[in-house]
Amino acid sequence: MGLRRQYDVVKSVRYLHSSGVRQDIISWLTRKKQPPKEEVKDVKEVMNSIESGSTPSISEPSGSARLSLTNDDFIGVDVNELERKEREEMLKSTPFNQWLRSRKVSSEQELYQIALDAYKVAFEASPNDREALDRPFPDLVSKFKFSKYLQSKTGYMLPDYKLTTLSTPLKLVEWYEVEVLTGKRLKFNEAEPNAIDLSNVELPANVYVDQSATVKDRKRTFNKILREVEALESGRLQQAIEKAKND
């Protein structure tokens, strides 16, 4: 006798179905993402706020917001400004040696007296006569002392070339007579560009422009040179032959 078991079978069915897109749901989600809009104020309210001076604050996006800072909002000192002030203070407190006299020499007697004083400083002795100034400097030390004193008291500097080539005190003094006392140094400044010495001296021309040679002239000259070279070579060859025959 067999046992028979009974089981209740539950039948499950999964239905596939589709429905139309609900526009109201999508629009609701999109509306949630948008920022809230500000309410538009009445014109009368805005005019009243402007007339009273209480302007309402304008809200800006977070990316465009800027802070209005002043110098009082920062701590410390600007390094560049501090260095500039320090350099100015050092420049004001630094003593400069003005070794050139501001008043320039203007007469021959004054120049000669300065030369005598420069001679005393350089040689520690007074010159007996003008011939003493015409003796060459014994060393560079005396020349340096004499020229420095002469430049400082006259107010004019000597060019390096003249200071090197002039070998006697008298020649240095004569340079001042020619270049300074005659007013030549006042006409122009050598340190400035395009300095011109205005004078009535006429100088002869030293630049010549030759006419360009034509092709015919160049060929003629070249052929002449070739003929001369051939003549020299033939002459040397004839001399060598004659010398060989005689030997």
CSV table of C-alpha atoms in Angstrom, one decimal:
chain,number,residue,atom,x,y,z
A,1,MET,CA,0.0,0.0,0.0
A,2,GLY,CA,1.7,3.0,-1.1
A,3,LEU,CA,1.6,6.4,0.6
A,4,ARG,CA,0.6,9.2,-1.6
A,5,ARG,CA,1.7,12.7,-0.7
A,6,GLN,CA,0.0,15.7,-2.0
A,7,TYR,CA,1.7,19.0,-2.4
A,8,ASP,CA,0.0,22.3,-3.1
A,9,VAL,CA,1.5,23.9,-6.1
A,10,VAL,CA,1.5,27.6,-6.2
A,11,LYS,CA,1.8,28.9,-9.6
A,12,SER,CA,3.6,32.3,-9.9
A,13,VAL,CA,3.4,34.4,-12.9
A,14,ARG,CA,5.5,37.4,-13.7
A,15,TYR,CA,3.9,39.8,-16.1
A,16,LEU,CA,5.9,42.1,-18.3
A,17,HIS,CA,4.2,45.3,-19.0
A,18,SER,CA,5.3,48.9,-19.9
A,19,SER,CA,3.7,52.2,-19.4
A,20,GLY,CA,4.2,55.7,-20.8
A,21,VAL,CA,6.8,58.2,-19.5
A,22,ARG,CA,5.3,60.4,-16.8
A,23,GLN,CA,6.4,64.0,-17.7
A,24,ASP,CA,5.4,65.3,-14.4
A,25,ILE,CA,7.9,63.2,-12.5
A,26,ILE,CA,10.8,64.2,-14.7
A,27,SER,CA,10.0,67.8,-14.5
A,28,TRP,CA,9.7,67.6,-10.8
A,29,LEU,CA,13.2,66.1,-10.5
A,30,THR,CA,14.6,68.8,-12.8
A,31,ARG,CA,12.9,71.5,-10.9
A,32,LYS,CA,14.5,70.2,-7.7
A,33,LYS,CA,18.0,70.6,-9.1
A,34,GLN,CA,17.5,74.3,-10.1
A,35,PRO,CA,18.4,77.0,-7.5
A,36,PRO,CA,15.5,78.9,-6.1
A,37,LYS,CA,14.7,82.1,-7.9
A,38,GLU,CA,14.6,85.3,-6.0
A,39,GLU,CA,11.4,87.1,-5.7
A,40,VAL,CA,11.0,90.2,-7.8
A,41,LYS,CA,10.5,93.2,-5.6
A,42,ASP,CA,8.1,95.9,-6.2
A,43,VAL,CA,9.4,99.0,-8.0
A,44,LYS,CA,8.1,101.3,-5.2
A,45,GLU,CA,10.0,99.3,-2.6
A,46,VAL,CA,13.2,99.4,-4.6
A,47,MET,CA,12.9,103.2,-5.1
A,48,ASN,CA,12.3,103.8,-1.5
A,49,SER,CA,15.4,101.8,-0.5
A,50,ILE,CA,17.5,103.8,-2.9
A,51,GLU,CA,16.2,107.1,-1.7
A,52,SER,CA,16.8,106.1,1.9
A,53,GLY,CA,20.4,105.0,1.2
A,54,SER,CA,19.8,101.4,2.3
A,55,THR,CA,20.8,99.6,-0.9
A,56,PRO,CA,20.0,95.9,-0.6
A,57,SER,CA,22.9,93.5,-0.8
A,58,ILE,CA,23.3,91.7,-4.1
A,59,SER,CA,24.0,88.0,-3.8
A,60,GLU,CA,26.8,86.8,-6.1
A,61,PRO,CA,27.8,83.3,-7.1
A,62,SER,CA,30.4,81.7,-4.9
A,63,GLY,CA,32.9,81.6,-7.8
A,64,SER,CA,32.8,85.4,-8.5
A,65,ALA,CA,32.8,86.5,-4.9
A,66,ARG,CA,35.8,88.8,-4.0
A,67,LEU,CA,37.0,90.2,-0.8
A,68,SER,CA,37.6,93.9,-0.7
A,69,LEU,CA,40.9,94.0,1.3
A,70,THR,CA,43.0,97.1,2.3
A,71,ASN,CA,46.6,97.4,3.4
A,72,ASP,CA,45.5,97.2,7.1
A,73,ASP,CA,44.2,93.7,6.5
A,74,PHE,CA,47.7,92.3,5.8
A,75,ILE,CA,50.3,91.5,8.4
A,76,GLY,CA,54.0,92.3,7.7
A,77,VAL,CA,55.9,94.6,5.3
A,78,ASP,CA,56.4,94.4,1.6
A,79,VAL,CA,60.0,93.1,1.0
A,80,ASN,CA,60.6,95.2,-2.1
A,81,GLU,CA,59.4,98.4,-0.4
A,82,LEU,CA,61.5,97.7,2.7
A,83,GLU,CA,64.6,97.2,0.5
A,84,ARG,CA,63.9,100.4,-1.4
A,85,LYS,CA,63.7,102.4,1.8
A,86,GLU,CA,66.9,100.9,3.2
A,87,ARG,CA,68.8,101.8,0.0
A,88,GLU,CA,67.4,105.4,0.2
A,89,GLU,CA,68.6,105.7,3.8
A,90,MET,CA,72.0,104.3,3.0
A,91,LEU,CA,72.3,106.7,0.0
A,92,LYS,CA,71.4,109.7,2.2
A,93,SER,CA,73.9,108.7,4.9
A,94,THR,CA,76.8,107.9,2.6
A,95,PRO,CA,79.3,110.7,2.3
A,96,PHE,CA,80.5,111.4,-1.3
A,97,ASN,CA,83.9,113.0,-1.9
A,98,GLN,CA,83.4,115.9,-4.3
A,99,TRP,CA,87.0,116.1,-5.3
A,100,LEU,CA,86.4,118.4,-8.3
A,101,ARG,CA,85.9,122.0,-7.4
A,102,SER,CA,82.6,123.5,-8.5
A,103,ARG,CA,84.2,126.8,-9.5
A,104,LYS,CA,86.2,126.4,-12.6
A,105,VAL,CA,89.6,128.0,-13.4
A,106,SER,CA,89.2,131.1,-15.6
A,107,SER,CA,92.5,132.9,-15.9
A,108,GLU,CA,96.1,132.1,-16.7
A,109,GLN,CA,97.4,133.6,-13.4
A,110,GLU,CA,95.1,131.4,-11.4
A,111,LEU,CA,96.1,128.3,-13.4
A,112,TYR,CA,99.8,129.1,-12.9
A,113,GLN,CA,99.3,129.5,-9.1
A,114,ILE,CA,97.4,126.1,-9.0
A,115,ALA,CA,100.4,124.5,-10.9
A,116,LEU,CA,102.8,125.9,-8.3
A,117,ASP,CA,100.7,124.6,-5.4
A,118,ALA,CA,100.4,121.2,-7.2
A,119,TYR,CA,104.2,121.1,-7.5
A,120,LYS,CA,104.6,121.7,-3.8
A,121,VAL,CA,102.2,118.9,-3.0
A,122,ALA,CA,103.9,116.4,-5.4
A,123,PHE,CA,107.6,117.2,-4.7
A,124,GLU,CA,107.3,118.9,-1.3
A,125,ALA,CA,109.4,121.8,-2.6
A,126,SER,CA,108.8,125.1,-4.5
A,127,PRO,CA,109.9,125.4,-8.1
A,128,ASN,CA,112.7,127.8,-8.7
A,129,ASP,CA,111.6,128.9,-12.1
A,130,ARG,CA,109.5,127.8,-15.1
A,131,GLU,CA,112.2,125.4,-16.2
A,132,ALA,CA,111.6,123.3,-13.0
A,133,LEU,CA,108.1,122.6,-14.3
A,134,ASP,CA,109.5,121.3,-17.6
A,135,ARG,CA,111.5,118.5,-16.0
A,136,PRO,CA,109.9,115.0,-16.4
A,137,PHE,CA,108.2,113.3,-13.5
A,138,PRO,CA,110.7,111.1,-11.6
A,139,ASP,CA,108.0,108.5,-10.7
A,140,LEU,CA,104.3,107.7,-11.0
A,141,VAL,CA,103.6,108.8,-7.4
A,142,SER,CA,104.7,112.4,-8.0
A,143,LYS,CA,102.8,112.4,-11.3
A,144,PHE,CA,99.6,111.2,-9.6
A,145,LYS,CA,99.8,113.8,-6.8
A,146,PHE,CA,100.5,116.6,-9.3
A,147,SER,CA,97.7,115.7,-11.7
A,148,LYS,CA,95.1,115.0,-9.0
A,149,TYR,CA,95.7,118.3,-7.3
A,150,LEU,CA,95.7,120.1,-10.7
A,151,GLN,CA,92.4,118.5,-11.7
A,152,SER,CA,90.7,119.1,-8.4
A,153,LYS,CA,91.5,122.8,-8.2
A,154,THR,CA,90.9,123.6,-11.8
A,155,GLY,CA,87.6,121.8,-11.9
A,156,TYR,CA,88.4,119.9,-15.1
A,157,MET,CA,89.5,116.3,-15.6
A,158,LEU,CA,92.4,115.3,-17.7
A,159,PRO,CA,91.7,112.7,-20.4
A,160,ASP,CA,93.4,109.3,-19.7
A,161,TYR,CA,95.3,109.5,-22.9
A,162,LYS,CA,96.8,112.9,-22.1
A,163,LEU,CA,97.5,111.9,-18.5
A,164,THR,CA,99.5,108.9,-19.8
A,165,THR,CA,101.4,110.6,-22.6
A,166,LEU,CA,102.3,114.0,-21.1
A,167,SER,CA,105.4,113.5,-19.1
A,168,THR,CA,106.1,116.9,-17.5
A,169,PRO,CA,104.1,119.3,-15.2
A,170,LEU,CA,104.5,122.1,-17.8
A,171,LYS,CA,102.9,120.0,-20.5
A,172,LEU,CA,99.9,119.3,-18.3
A,173,VAL,CA,99.6,123.0,-17.6
A,174,GLU,CA,99.9,123.8,-21.3
A,175,TRP,CA,97.0,121.4,-22.0
A,176,TYR,CA,94.8,123.4,-19.7
A,177,GLU,CA,95.9,126.6,-21.4
A,178,VAL,CA,94.9,125.3,-24.9
A,179,GLU,CA,91.9,123.2,-24.0
A,180,VAL,CA,90.3,125.1,-21.1
A,181,LEU,CA,91.3,128.7,-21.0
A,182,THR,CA,90.6,129.2,-24.7
A,183,GLY,CA,87.0,128.1,-24.2
A,184,LYS,CA,87.4,125.0,-26.3
A,185,ARG,CA,86.2,122.7,-23.6
A,186,LEU,CA,83.0,124.8,-23.1
A,187,LYS,CA,81.9,124.3,-26.7
A,188,PHE,CA,80.9,120.7,-26.3
A,189,ASN,CA,81.0,117.8,-23.9
A,190,GLU,CA,83.0,114.7,-24.9
A,191,ALA,CA,80.8,112.5,-22.7
A,192,GLU,CA,77.7,113.4,-24.7
A,193,PRO,CA,76.9,111.6,-27.9
A,194,ASN,CA,77.2,113.4,-31.3
A,195,ALA,CA,79.3,116.1,-29.7
A,196,ILE,CA,80.5,118.6,-32.3
A,197,ASP,CA,83.3,121.1,-32.0
A,198,LEU,CA,82.1,124.2,-33.9
A,199,SER,CA,85.0,126.0,-35.5
A,200,ASN,CA,85.9,127.8,-38.8
A,201,VAL,CA,88.8,125.7,-39.5
A,202,GLU,CA,88.7,124.2,-43.0
A,203,LEU,CA,90.1,120.7,-43.3
A,204,PRO,CA,91.2,119.1,-46.6
A,205,ALA,CA,89.2,116.2,-48.0
A,206,ASN,CA,90.6,112.8,-47.2
A,207,VAL,CA,88.0,110.6,-48.8
A,208,TYR,CA,88.0,109.9,-52.5
A,209,VAL,CA,85.5,107.9,-54.5
A,210,ASP,CA,86.8,106.2,-57.7
A,211,GLN,CA,84.6,105.6,-60.6
A,212,SER,CA,83.5,102.0,-61.1
A,213,ALA,CA,85.5,100.2,-63.8
A,214,THR,CA,83.6,98.7,-66.7
A,215,VAL,CA,83.8,95.1,-67.8
A,216,LYS,CA,85.9,96.1,-70.8
A,217,ASP,CA,88.5,97.9,-68.7
A,218,ARG,CA,88.7,95.0,-66.3
A,219,LYS,CA,89.3,92.6,-69.1
A,220,ARG,CA,91.9,94.8,-70.7
A,221,THR,CA,93.8,95.2,-67.4
A,222,PHE,CA,93.6,91.4,-66.7
A,223,ASN,CA,95.0,90.6,-70.2
A,224,LYS,CA,97.8,93.1,-69.7
A,225,ILE,CA,98.8,91.4,-66.4
A,226,LEU,CA,98.7,88.0,-68.1
A,227,ARG,CA,101.0,89.3,-70.9
A,228,GLU,CA,103.5,90.7,-68.5
A,229,VAL,CA,103.5,87.4,-66.5
A,230,GLU,CA,104.1,85.4,-69.7
A,231,ALA,CA,106.9,87.8,-70.8
A,232,LEU,CA,108.6,87.4,-67.4
A,233,GLU,CA,108.3,83.6,-67.6
A,234,SER,CA,109.6,83.4,-71.1
A,235,GLY,CA,112.5,85.7,-70.2
A,236,ARG,CA,113.5,83.6,-67.3
A,237,LEU,CA,113.2,80.5,-69.4
A,238,GLN,CA,115.5,81.9,-72.1
A,239,GLN,CA,118.0,82.9,-69.4
A,240,ALA,CA,118.0,79.4,-68.0
A,241,ILE,CA,118.5,77.9,-71.4
A,242,GLU,CA,121.4,80.3,-72.2
A,243,LYS,CA,123.0,79.6,-68.8
A,244,ALA,CA,122.7,75.8,-69.4
A,245,LYS,CA,124.4,76.2,-72.8
A,246,ASN,CA,127.3,78.1,-71.4
A,247,ASP,CA,127.8,75.7,-68.6
